[in-house]
Short mmCIF file of C-alpha atoms in Angstrom, two decimals:
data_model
loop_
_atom_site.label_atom_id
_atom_site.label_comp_id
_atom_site.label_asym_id
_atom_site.label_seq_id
_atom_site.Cartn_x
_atom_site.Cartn_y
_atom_site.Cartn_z
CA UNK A 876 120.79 96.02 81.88
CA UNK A 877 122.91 93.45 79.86
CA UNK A 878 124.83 93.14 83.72
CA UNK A 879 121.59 91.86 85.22
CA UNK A 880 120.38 90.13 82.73
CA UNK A 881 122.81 87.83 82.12
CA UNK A 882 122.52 84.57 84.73
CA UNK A 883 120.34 86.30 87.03
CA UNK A 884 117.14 85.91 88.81
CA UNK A 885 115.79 89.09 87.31
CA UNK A 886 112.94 88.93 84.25
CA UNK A 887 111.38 92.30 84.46
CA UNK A 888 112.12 96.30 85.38
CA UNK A 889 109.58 98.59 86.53
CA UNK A 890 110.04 101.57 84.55
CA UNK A 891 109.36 105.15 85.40
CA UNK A 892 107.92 107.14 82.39
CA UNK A 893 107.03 110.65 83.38
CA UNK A 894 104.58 112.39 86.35
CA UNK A 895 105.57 115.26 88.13
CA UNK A 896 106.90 113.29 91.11
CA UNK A 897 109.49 111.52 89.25
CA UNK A 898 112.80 111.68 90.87
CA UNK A 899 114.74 113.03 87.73
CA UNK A 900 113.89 113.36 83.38
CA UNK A 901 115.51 109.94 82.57
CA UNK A 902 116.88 111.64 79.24
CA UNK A 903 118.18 108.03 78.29
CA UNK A 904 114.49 106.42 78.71
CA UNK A 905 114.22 106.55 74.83
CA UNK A 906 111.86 103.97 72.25
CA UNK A 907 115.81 102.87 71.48
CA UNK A 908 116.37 101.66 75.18
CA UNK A 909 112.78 99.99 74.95
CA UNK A 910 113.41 98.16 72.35
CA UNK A 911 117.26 96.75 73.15
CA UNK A 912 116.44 96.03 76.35
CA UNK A 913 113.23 94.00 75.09
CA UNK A 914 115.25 92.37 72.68
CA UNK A 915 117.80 90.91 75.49
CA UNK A 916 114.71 89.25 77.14
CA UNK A 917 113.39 91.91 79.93
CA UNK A 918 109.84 92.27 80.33
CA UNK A 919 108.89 96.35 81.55
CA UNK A 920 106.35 97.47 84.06
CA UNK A 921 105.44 101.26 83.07
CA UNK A 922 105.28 103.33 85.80
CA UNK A 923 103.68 106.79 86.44
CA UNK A 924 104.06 109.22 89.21
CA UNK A 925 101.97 112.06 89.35
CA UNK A 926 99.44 113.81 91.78
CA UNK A 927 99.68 112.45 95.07
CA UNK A 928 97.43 111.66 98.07
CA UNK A 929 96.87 115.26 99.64
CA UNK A 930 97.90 113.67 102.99
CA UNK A 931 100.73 112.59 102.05
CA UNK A 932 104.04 115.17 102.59
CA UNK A 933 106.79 116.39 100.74
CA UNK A 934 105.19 115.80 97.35
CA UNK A 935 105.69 117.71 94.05
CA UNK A 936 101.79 117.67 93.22
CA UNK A 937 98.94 116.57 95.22
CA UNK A 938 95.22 115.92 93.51
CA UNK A 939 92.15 117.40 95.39
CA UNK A 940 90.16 116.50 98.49
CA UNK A 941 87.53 116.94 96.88
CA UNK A 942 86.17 113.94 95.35
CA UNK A 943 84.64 114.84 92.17
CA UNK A 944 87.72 117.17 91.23
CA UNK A 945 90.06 113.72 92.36
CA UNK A 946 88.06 111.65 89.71
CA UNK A 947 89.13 114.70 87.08
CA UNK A 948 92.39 114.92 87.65
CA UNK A 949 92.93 110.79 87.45
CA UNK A 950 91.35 110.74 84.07
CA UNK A 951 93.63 113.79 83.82
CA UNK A 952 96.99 111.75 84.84
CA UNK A 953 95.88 108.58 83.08
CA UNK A 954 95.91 110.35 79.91
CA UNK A 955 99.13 111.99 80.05
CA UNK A 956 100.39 108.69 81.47
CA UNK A 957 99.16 106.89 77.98
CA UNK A 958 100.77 110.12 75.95
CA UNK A 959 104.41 109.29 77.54
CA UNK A 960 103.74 105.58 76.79
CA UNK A 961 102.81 106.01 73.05
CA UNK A 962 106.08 108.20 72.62
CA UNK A 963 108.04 105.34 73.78
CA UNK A 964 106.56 102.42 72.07
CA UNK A 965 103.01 103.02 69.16
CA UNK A 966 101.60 99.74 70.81
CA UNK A 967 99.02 101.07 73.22
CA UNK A 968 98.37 97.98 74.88
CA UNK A 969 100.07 97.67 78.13
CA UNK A 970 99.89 97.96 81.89
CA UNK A 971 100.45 101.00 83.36
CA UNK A 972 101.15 101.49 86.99
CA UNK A 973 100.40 104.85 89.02
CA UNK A 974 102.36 104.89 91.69
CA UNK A 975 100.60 106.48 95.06
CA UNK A 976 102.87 106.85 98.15
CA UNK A 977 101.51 105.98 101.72
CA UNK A 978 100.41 108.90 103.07
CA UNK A 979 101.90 110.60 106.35
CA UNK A 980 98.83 111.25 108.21
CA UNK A 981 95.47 110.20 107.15
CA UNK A 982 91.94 111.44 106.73
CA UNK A 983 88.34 110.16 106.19
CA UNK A 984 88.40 113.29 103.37
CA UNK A 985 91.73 111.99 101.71
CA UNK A 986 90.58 108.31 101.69
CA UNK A 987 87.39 109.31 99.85
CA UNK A 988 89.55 111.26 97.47
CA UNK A 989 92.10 108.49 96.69
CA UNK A 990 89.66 106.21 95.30
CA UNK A 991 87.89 108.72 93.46
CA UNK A 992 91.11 109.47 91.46
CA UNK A 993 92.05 105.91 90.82
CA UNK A 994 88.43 105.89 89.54
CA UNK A 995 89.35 108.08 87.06
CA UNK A 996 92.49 106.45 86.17
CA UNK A 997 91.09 103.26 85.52
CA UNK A 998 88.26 104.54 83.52
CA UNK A 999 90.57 107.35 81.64
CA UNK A 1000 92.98 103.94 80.75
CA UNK A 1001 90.15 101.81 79.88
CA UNK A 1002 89.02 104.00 76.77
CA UNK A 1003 90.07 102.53 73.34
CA UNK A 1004 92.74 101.68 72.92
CA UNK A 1005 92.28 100.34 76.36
CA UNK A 1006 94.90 99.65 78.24
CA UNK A 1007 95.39 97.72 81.97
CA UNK A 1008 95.33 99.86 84.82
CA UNK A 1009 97.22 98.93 88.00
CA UNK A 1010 98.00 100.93 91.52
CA UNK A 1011 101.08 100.85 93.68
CA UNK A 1012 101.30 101.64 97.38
CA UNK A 1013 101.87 100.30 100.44
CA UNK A 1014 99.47 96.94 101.05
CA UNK A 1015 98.49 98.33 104.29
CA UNK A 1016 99.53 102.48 105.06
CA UNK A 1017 98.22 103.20 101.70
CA UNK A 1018 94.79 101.25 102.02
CA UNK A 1019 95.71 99.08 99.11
CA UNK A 1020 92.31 96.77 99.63
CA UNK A 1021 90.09 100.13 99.17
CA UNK A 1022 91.05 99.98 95.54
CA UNK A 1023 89.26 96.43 94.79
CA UNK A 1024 85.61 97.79 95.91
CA UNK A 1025 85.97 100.95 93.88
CA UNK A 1026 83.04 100.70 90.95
CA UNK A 1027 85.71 100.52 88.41
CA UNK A 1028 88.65 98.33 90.32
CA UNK A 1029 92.43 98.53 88.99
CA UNK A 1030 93.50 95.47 86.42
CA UNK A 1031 96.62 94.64 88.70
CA UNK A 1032 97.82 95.98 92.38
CA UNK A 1033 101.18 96.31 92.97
CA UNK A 1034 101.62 96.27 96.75
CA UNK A 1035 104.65 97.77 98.54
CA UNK A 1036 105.48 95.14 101.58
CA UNK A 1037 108.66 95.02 102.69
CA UNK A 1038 109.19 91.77 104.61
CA UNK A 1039 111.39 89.87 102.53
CA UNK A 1040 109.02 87.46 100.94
CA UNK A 1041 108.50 87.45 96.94
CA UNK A 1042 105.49 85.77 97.49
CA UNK A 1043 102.20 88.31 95.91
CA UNK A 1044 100.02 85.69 97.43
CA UNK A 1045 101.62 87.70 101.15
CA UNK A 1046 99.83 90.77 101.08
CA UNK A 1047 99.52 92.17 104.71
CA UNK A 1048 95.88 94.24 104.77
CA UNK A 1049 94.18 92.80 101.37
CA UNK A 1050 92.01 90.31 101.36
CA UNK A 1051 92.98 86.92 99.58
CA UNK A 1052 89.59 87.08 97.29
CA UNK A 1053 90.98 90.60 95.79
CA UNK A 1054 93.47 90.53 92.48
CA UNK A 1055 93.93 86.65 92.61
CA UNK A 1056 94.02 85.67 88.80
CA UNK A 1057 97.05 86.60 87.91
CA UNK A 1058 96.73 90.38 88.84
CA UNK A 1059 99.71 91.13 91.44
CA UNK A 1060 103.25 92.80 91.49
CA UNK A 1061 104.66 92.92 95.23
CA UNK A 1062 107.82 94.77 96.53
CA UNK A 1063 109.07 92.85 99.02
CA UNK A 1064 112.55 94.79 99.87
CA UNK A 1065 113.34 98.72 99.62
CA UNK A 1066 116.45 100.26 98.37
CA UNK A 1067 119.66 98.55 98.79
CA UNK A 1068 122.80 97.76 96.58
CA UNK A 1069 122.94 94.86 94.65
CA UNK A 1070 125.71 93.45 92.06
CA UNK A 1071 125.05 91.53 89.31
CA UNK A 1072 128.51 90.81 86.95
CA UNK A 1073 130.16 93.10 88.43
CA UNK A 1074 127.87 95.99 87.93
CA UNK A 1075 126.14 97.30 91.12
CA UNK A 1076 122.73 99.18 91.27
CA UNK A 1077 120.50 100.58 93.76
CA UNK A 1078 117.29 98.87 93.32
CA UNK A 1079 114.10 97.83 94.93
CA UNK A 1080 113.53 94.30 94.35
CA UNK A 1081 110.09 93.11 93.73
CA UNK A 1082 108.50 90.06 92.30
CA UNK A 1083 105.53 89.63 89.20
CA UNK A 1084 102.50 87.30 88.83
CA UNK A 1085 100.90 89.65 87.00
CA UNK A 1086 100.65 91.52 83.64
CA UNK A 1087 103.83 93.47 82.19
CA UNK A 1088 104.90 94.82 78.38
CA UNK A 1089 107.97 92.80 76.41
CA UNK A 1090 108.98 89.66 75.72
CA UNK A 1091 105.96 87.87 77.96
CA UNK A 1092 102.43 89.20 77.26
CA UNK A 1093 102.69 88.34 81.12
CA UNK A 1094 104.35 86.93 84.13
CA UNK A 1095 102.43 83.47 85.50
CA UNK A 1096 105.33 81.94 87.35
CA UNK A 1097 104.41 79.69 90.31
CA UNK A 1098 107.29 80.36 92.28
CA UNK A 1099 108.79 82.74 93.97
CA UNK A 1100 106.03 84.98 93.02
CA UNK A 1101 102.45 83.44 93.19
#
């Protein structure tokens, strides 16, 4: 972390705290880590990866197709998602992404039932303490724009474009009126290797005007990412 901090163009991490689609435990996610990698400078997007889109394949959990059941379980997910948070840092205010891959194949059924369950995730996260609520999938294969005309619409969207550009104001499929006040996360290139002082990760890069937990309350830069 100290590697890419250090004279890079990095400010912030999206951080995976718990859901039963996360690719592995993360045994050295810890409040210690939090902290010390706060106190270099990084600001953290929380990230949670649950029940998925029953369309989608390959997944770990999938939350019903049936709509009022979908609203359950996001209240159900957004809760556990707070639980993880609070064991990491006691300052419940923070945004907290779910993470929803694109589906495979699509339905009218599963479309109905994706909203319902960010419903509930948005409402579950909004009871004191309340915190900010954002969804991640693909801008267009994962019907980011449905999410903004829900009754109860996420805080932030984080859209998953891959075309190179940092720019959030770029988001393929969602309209230019939706999440414009500094409400937007984009990731603009998938996995690849990159080295930073010598250390080389595996990351996806992706750019912030929008809210994250640390050192910045939030990120308002004009450029690259507005």
């Amino acid at each position: 972390m100290r590697a890419f901090w250090n004279n890079t163009p990095f400010s912030y991490w999206g951080i995976y705290i718990g859901g039963s689609d996360r690719g592995c435990a993360q045994p050295n996610l810890t409040t210690s880590w939090v902290n010390n990698v706060i106190a270099m400078g990084w600001d953290l997007l929380p990230i949670w990866v649950g029940r998925q889109n029953p369309c989608t394949a390959g997944q770990a959990s999938y939350f019903s197709r049936n709509t009022t059941t979908a609203y359950t379980q996001g209240k159900a997910e957004a809760h556990a998602a707070y639980q993880a948070w609070i064991k990491l840092q006691n300052n419940p205010s923070v945004p907290i992404d779910v993470d929803l891959e694109a589906p495979a194949t699509d339905t009218v059924t599963c479309r109905a039932a994706t909203k319902a369950f960010v419903e509930g995730w948005v409402e579950q996260l909004h009871v004191a303490p309340a915190q900010t609520a954002g969804v991640y999938t693909s801008t267009c294969a994962g019907y980011l724009s449905d999410f903004a005309q829900i009754k109860h619409p996420p805080d932030f969207a984080d859209g998953a474009q891959w075309d190179g550009n940092p720019s959030t104001g770029s988001f393929k499929c969602v309209s230019s009126t939706f999440w414009v006040y500094v409400q937007r996360h984009k990731q603009y290139l998938g996995a690849h290797n990159q080295t930073e002082n010598g250390v080389t990760l595996n990351i996806d890069s992706r750019c912030a005007y929008g809210p994250v937990y640390g050192a910045a309350t939030q990120v308002s830069s004009s450029s690259p990412c507005r």
